[in-house]
């Protein structure tokens, strides 16, 4: 179902995607989709929940800034991929007024923070940052610049933005500002 949904989103966008088109592409009855999901939005939210459950490998480069850079570059690469971006854009848009989409987005970010927490633990163990550094705050600060560019200002993002976010976040963590 995920592949059919993603193909529809890429081909006709969210506004043009219908349960009927997804069912036809997937080779299933539309009643099956309506019974399970009820709407395209809920199907997208379910797909997003599945994506949130996938753990992303967290690099161990030997330094906080290197680890953060690798993580930020990975996130930016994902956000620049057309299929991922299409689904992400929809969930972000739906989260404003739909509780299920909000929950999916919240779960997604909570999973990403938990997955990346070892970066902060390793940096504390190496003595790079204070022991009371808040891992969740480090990861939120890392992502904020490129998500703001995408969803607030509409500016493009790239590897340089990931690198800058990593450098600034590492500097803030070393200064004890993310405790």
mmCIF file of C-alpha atoms in Angstrom:
data_model
loop_
_atom_site.group_PDB
_atom_site.id
_atom_site.type_symbol
_atom_site.label_atom_id
_atom_site.label_comp_id
_atom_site.label_asym_id
_atom_site.label_seq_id
_atom_site.Cartn_x
_atom_site.Cartn_y
_atom_site.Cartn_z
ATOM 1 C CA UNK A 1 0.000 0.000 0.000
ATOM 2 C CA UNK A 2 2.858 2.348 0.837
ATOM 3 C CA UNK A 3 4.323 2.176 -2.654
ATOM 4 C CA UNK A 4 0.952 2.869 -4.292
ATOM 5 C CA UNK A 5 0.376 5.839 -1.998
ATOM 6 C CA UNK A 6 3.837 7.272 -2.620
ATOM 7 C CA UNK A 7 3.491 6.885 -6.388
ATOM 8 C CA UNK A 8 0.152 8.688 -6.324
ATOM 9 C CA UNK A 9 1.538 11.510 -4.209
ATOM 10 C CA UNK A 10 4.445 11.971 -6.583
ATOM 11 C CA UNK A 11 2.291 11.747 -9.698
ATOM 12 C CA UNK A 12 -0.717 13.885 -8.774
ATOM 13 C CA UNK A 13 0.109 15.479 -5.410
ATOM 14 C CA UNK A 14 -1.935 15.312 -2.237
ATOM 15 C CA UNK A 15 -4.908 17.189 -3.696
ATOM 16 C CA UNK A 16 -5.186 14.716 -6.592
ATOM 17 C CA UNK A 17 -4.630 11.563 -4.561
ATOM 18 C CA UNK A 18 -7.785 9.630 -3.805
ATOM 19 C CA UNK A 19 -8.573 6.336 -2.136
ATOM 20 C CA UNK A 20 -9.918 5.133 -5.477
ATOM 21 C CA UNK A 21 -6.646 5.900 -7.302
ATOM 22 C CA UNK A 22 -4.545 4.261 -4.569
ATOM 23 C CA UNK A 23 -6.764 1.164 -4.601
ATOM 24 C CA UNK A 24 -6.543 0.886 -8.386
ATOM 25 C CA UNK A 25 -2.755 1.248 -8.322
ATOM 26 C CA UNK A 26 -2.429 -1.279 -5.463
ATOM 27 C CA UNK A 27 -4.866 -3.730 -7.050
ATOM 28 C CA UNK A 28 -7.265 -3.822 -4.098
ATOM 29 C CA UNK A 29 -10.886 -2.849 -3.578
ATOM 30 C CA UNK A 30 -11.420 0.751 -2.498
ATOM 31 C CA UNK A 31 -13.759 -0.491 0.241
ATOM 32 C CA UNK A 32 -10.791 -2.258 1.817
ATOM 33 C CA UNK A 33 -8.924 1.042 2.069
ATOM 34 C CA UNK A 34 -11.948 2.986 3.297
ATOM 35 C CA UNK A 35 -12.613 0.361 5.968
ATOM 36 C CA UNK A 36 -9.008 0.353 7.227
ATOM 37 C CA UNK A 37 -8.019 4.019 6.830
ATOM 38 C CA UNK A 38 -11.089 6.058 5.919
ATOM 39 C CA UNK A 39 -9.157 8.780 4.125
ATOM 40 C CA UNK A 40 -5.974 9.553 2.225
ATOM 41 C CA UNK A 41 -4.810 11.638 5.180
ATOM 42 C CA UNK A 42 -5.094 8.711 7.568
ATOM 43 C CA UNK A 43 -3.286 6.442 5.110
ATOM 44 C CA UNK A 44 -0.441 8.982 4.973
ATOM 45 C CA UNK A 45 -0.372 9.196 8.778
ATOM 46 C CA UNK A 46 -0.144 5.402 9.003
ATOM 47 C CA UNK A 47 2.729 5.382 6.503
ATOM 48 C CA UNK A 48 4.464 8.032 8.579
ATOM 49 C CA UNK A 49 4.075 5.926 11.740
ATOM 50 C CA UNK A 50 5.802 3.074 9.918
ATOM 51 C CA UNK A 51 8.651 5.368 8.891
ATOM 52 C CA UNK A 52 9.009 6.612 12.466
ATOM 53 C CA UNK A 53 9.578 3.048 13.663
ATOM 54 C CA UNK A 54 12.629 2.602 11.435
ATOM 55 C CA UNK A 55 15.864 3.229 13.321
ATOM 56 C CA UNK A 56 18.481 5.306 11.551
ATOM 57 C CA UNK A 57 22.116 4.319 12.091
ATOM 58 C CA UNK A 58 23.858 6.901 14.256
ATOM 59 C CA UNK A 59 27.467 7.536 13.277
ATOM 60 C CA UNK A 60 30.290 7.454 15.814
ATOM 61 C CA UNK A 61 32.917 9.759 14.337
ATOM 62 C CA UNK A 62 34.750 10.312 17.614
ATOM 63 C CA UNK A 63 33.487 13.860 18.158
ATOM 64 C CA UNK A 64 30.193 15.523 19.003
ATOM 65 C CA UNK A 65 30.347 17.847 16.021
ATOM 66 C CA UNK A 66 31.207 15.015 13.640
ATOM 67 C CA UNK A 67 28.356 12.865 14.932
ATOM 68 C CA UNK A 68 25.913 15.783 14.717
ATOM 69 C CA UNK A 69 27.105 16.604 11.198
ATOM 70 C CA UNK A 70 26.530 13.030 10.058
ATOM 71 C CA UNK A 71 23.052 13.004 11.620
ATOM 72 C CA UNK A 72 22.090 16.374 10.144
ATOM 73 C CA UNK A 73 23.336 15.406 6.692
ATOM 74 C CA UNK A 74 21.319 12.203 6.894
ATOM 75 C CA UNK A 75 18.173 14.140 7.838
ATOM 76 C CA UNK A 76 18.669 16.711 5.079
ATOM 77 C CA UNK A 77 19.247 13.954 2.525
ATOM 78 C CA UNK A 78 15.992 12.308 3.613
ATOM 79 C CA UNK A 79 14.101 15.601 3.421
ATOM 80 C CA UNK A 80 15.425 16.214 -0.082
ATOM 81 C CA UNK A 81 14.258 12.810 -1.358
ATOM 82 C CA UNK A 82 11.017 13.390 -3.318
ATOM 83 C CA UNK A 83 9.094 10.439 -1.845
ATOM 84 C CA UNK A 84 10.062 11.200 1.747
ATOM 85 C CA UNK A 85 9.466 14.904 1.309
ATOM 86 C CA UNK A 86 6.002 14.369 -0.181
ATOM 87 C CA UNK A 87 4.874 12.320 2.810
ATOM 88 C CA UNK A 88 6.568 14.601 5.327
ATOM 89 C CA UNK A 89 4.985 17.718 3.819
ATOM 90 C CA UNK A 90 1.543 16.178 4.088
ATOM 91 C CA UNK A 91 1.941 15.072 7.696
ATOM 92 C CA UNK A 92 3.318 18.474 8.717
ATOM 93 C CA UNK A 93 0.400 20.205 6.981
ATOM 94 C CA UNK A 94 -2.191 17.846 8.431
ATOM 95 C CA UNK A 95 -0.720 18.070 11.944
ATOM 96 C CA UNK A 96 -2.021 21.610 12.261
ATOM 97 C CA UNK A 97 -5.634 20.417 12.433
ATOM 98 C CA UNK A 98 -5.603 16.629 12.715
ATOM 99 C CA UNK A 99 -4.833 14.907 16.025
ATOM 100 C CA UNK A 100 -3.694 11.655 14.402
ATOM 101 C CA UNK A 101 -1.238 13.514 12.180
ATOM 102 C CA UNK A 102 0.009 15.531 15.176
ATOM 103 C CA UNK A 103 0.509 12.308 17.134
ATOM 104 C CA UNK A 104 2.365 10.730 14.201
ATOM 105 C CA UNK A 105 4.666 13.743 13.920
ATOM 106 C CA UNK A 106 5.247 13.834 17.679
ATOM 107 C CA UNK A 107 6.018 10.098 17.720
ATOM 108 C CA UNK A 108 8.337 10.479 14.742
ATOM 109 C CA UNK A 109 10.431 13.167 16.421
ATOM 110 C CA UNK A 110 10.416 11.383 19.797
ATOM 111 C CA UNK A 111 11.751 8.279 18.051
ATOM 112 C CA UNK A 112 14.430 10.279 16.255
ATOM 113 C CA UNK A 113 15.514 11.943 19.511
ATOM 114 C CA UNK A 114 15.696 8.591 21.319
ATOM 115 C CA UNK A 115 17.600 7.067 18.400
ATOM 116 C CA UNK A 116 20.157 9.909 18.408
ATOM 117 C CA UNK A 117 20.580 10.188 22.207
ATOM 118 C CA UNK A 118 23.760 8.030 22.160
ATOM 119 C CA UNK A 119 25.515 10.899 20.368
ATOM 120 C CA UNK A 120 25.101 13.052 23.467
ATOM 121 C CA UNK A 121 25.951 10.215 25.870
ATOM 122 C CA UNK A 122 29.206 9.554 23.999
ATOM 123 C CA UNK A 123 30.090 13.259 24.004
ATOM 124 C CA UNK A 124 29.498 13.421 27.764
ATOM 125 C CA UNK A 125 31.657 10.311 28.279
ATOM 126 C CA UNK A 126 34.463 11.903 26.223
ATOM 127 C CA UNK A 127 34.231 15.056 28.343
ATOM 128 C CA UNK A 128 33.239 17.231 25.369
ATOM 129 C CA UNK A 129 30.052 18.565 26.944
ATOM 130 C CA UNK A 130 28.624 18.938 30.456
ATOM 131 C CA UNK A 131 27.097 15.845 32.056
ATOM 132 C CA UNK A 132 23.724 17.577 32.446
ATOM 133 C CA UNK A 133 23.334 18.209 28.696
ATOM 134 C CA UNK A 134 19.787 17.436 27.563
ATOM 135 C CA UNK A 135 19.980 15.004 24.631
ATOM 136 C CA UNK A 136 16.501 15.900 23.417
ATOM 137 C CA UNK A 137 17.367 19.589 23.374
ATOM 138 C CA UNK A 138 20.574 18.916 21.427
ATOM 139 C CA UNK A 139 18.704 16.976 18.751
ATOM 140 C CA UNK A 140 15.886 19.555 18.575
ATOM 141 C CA UNK A 141 18.425 22.365 18.180
ATOM 142 C CA UNK A 142 20.195 20.426 15.464
ATOM 143 C CA UNK A 143 17.056 20.006 13.362
ATOM 144 C CA UNK A 144 15.450 23.390 13.972
ATOM 145 C CA UNK A 145 17.400 25.352 11.329
ATOM 146 C CA UNK A 146 16.638 23.118 8.370
ATOM 147 C CA UNK A 147 13.025 22.463 9.368
ATOM 148 C CA UNK A 148 12.548 26.232 9.771
ATOM 149 C CA UNK A 149 13.990 26.810 6.309
ATOM 150 C CA UNK A 150 11.679 24.188 4.786
ATOM 151 C CA UNK A 151 8.433 24.950 6.585
ATOM 152 C CA UNK A 152 8.673 28.562 7.758
ATOM 153 C CA UNK A 153 10.785 30.597 5.344
ATOM 154 C CA UNK A 154 10.573 28.293 2.324
ATOM 155 C CA UNK A 155 14.314 28.530 1.740
ATOM 156 C CA UNK A 156 16.158 25.610 0.165
ATOM 157 C CA UNK A 157 18.255 23.297 2.310
ATOM 158 C CA UNK A 158 21.468 21.471 1.634
ATOM 159 C CA UNK A 159 24.582 19.940 3.101
ATOM 160 C CA UNK A 160 25.985 23.339 4.121
ATOM 161 C CA UNK A 161 22.885 23.946 6.245
ATOM 162 C CA UNK A 162 23.359 20.563 7.923
ATOM 163 C CA UNK A 163 27.011 21.343 8.623
ATOM 164 C CA UNK A 164 26.194 24.798 10.024
ATOM 165 C CA UNK A 165 23.451 23.366 12.259
ATOM 166 C CA UNK A 166 25.905 20.765 13.599
ATOM 167 C CA UNK A 167 28.612 23.340 14.309
ATOM 168 C CA UNK A 168 26.240 25.731 16.090
ATOM 169 C CA UNK A 169 24.581 22.948 18.099
ATOM 170 C CA UNK A 170 27.958 21.518 19.164
ATOM 171 C CA UNK A 171 29.123 24.980 20.202
ATOM 172 C CA UNK A 172 25.982 25.548 22.255
ATOM 173 C CA UNK A 173 26.291 22.141 23.906
ATOM 174 C CA UNK A 174 29.966 22.705 24.770
ATOM 175 C CA UNK A 175 29.012 26.066 26.323
ATOM 176 C CA UNK A 176 26.450 24.366 28.556
ATOM 177 C CA UNK A 177 23.497 26.082 26.899
ATOM 178 C CA UNK A 178 21.599 22.862 26.208
ATOM 179 C CA UNK A 179 21.380 21.543 29.756
#
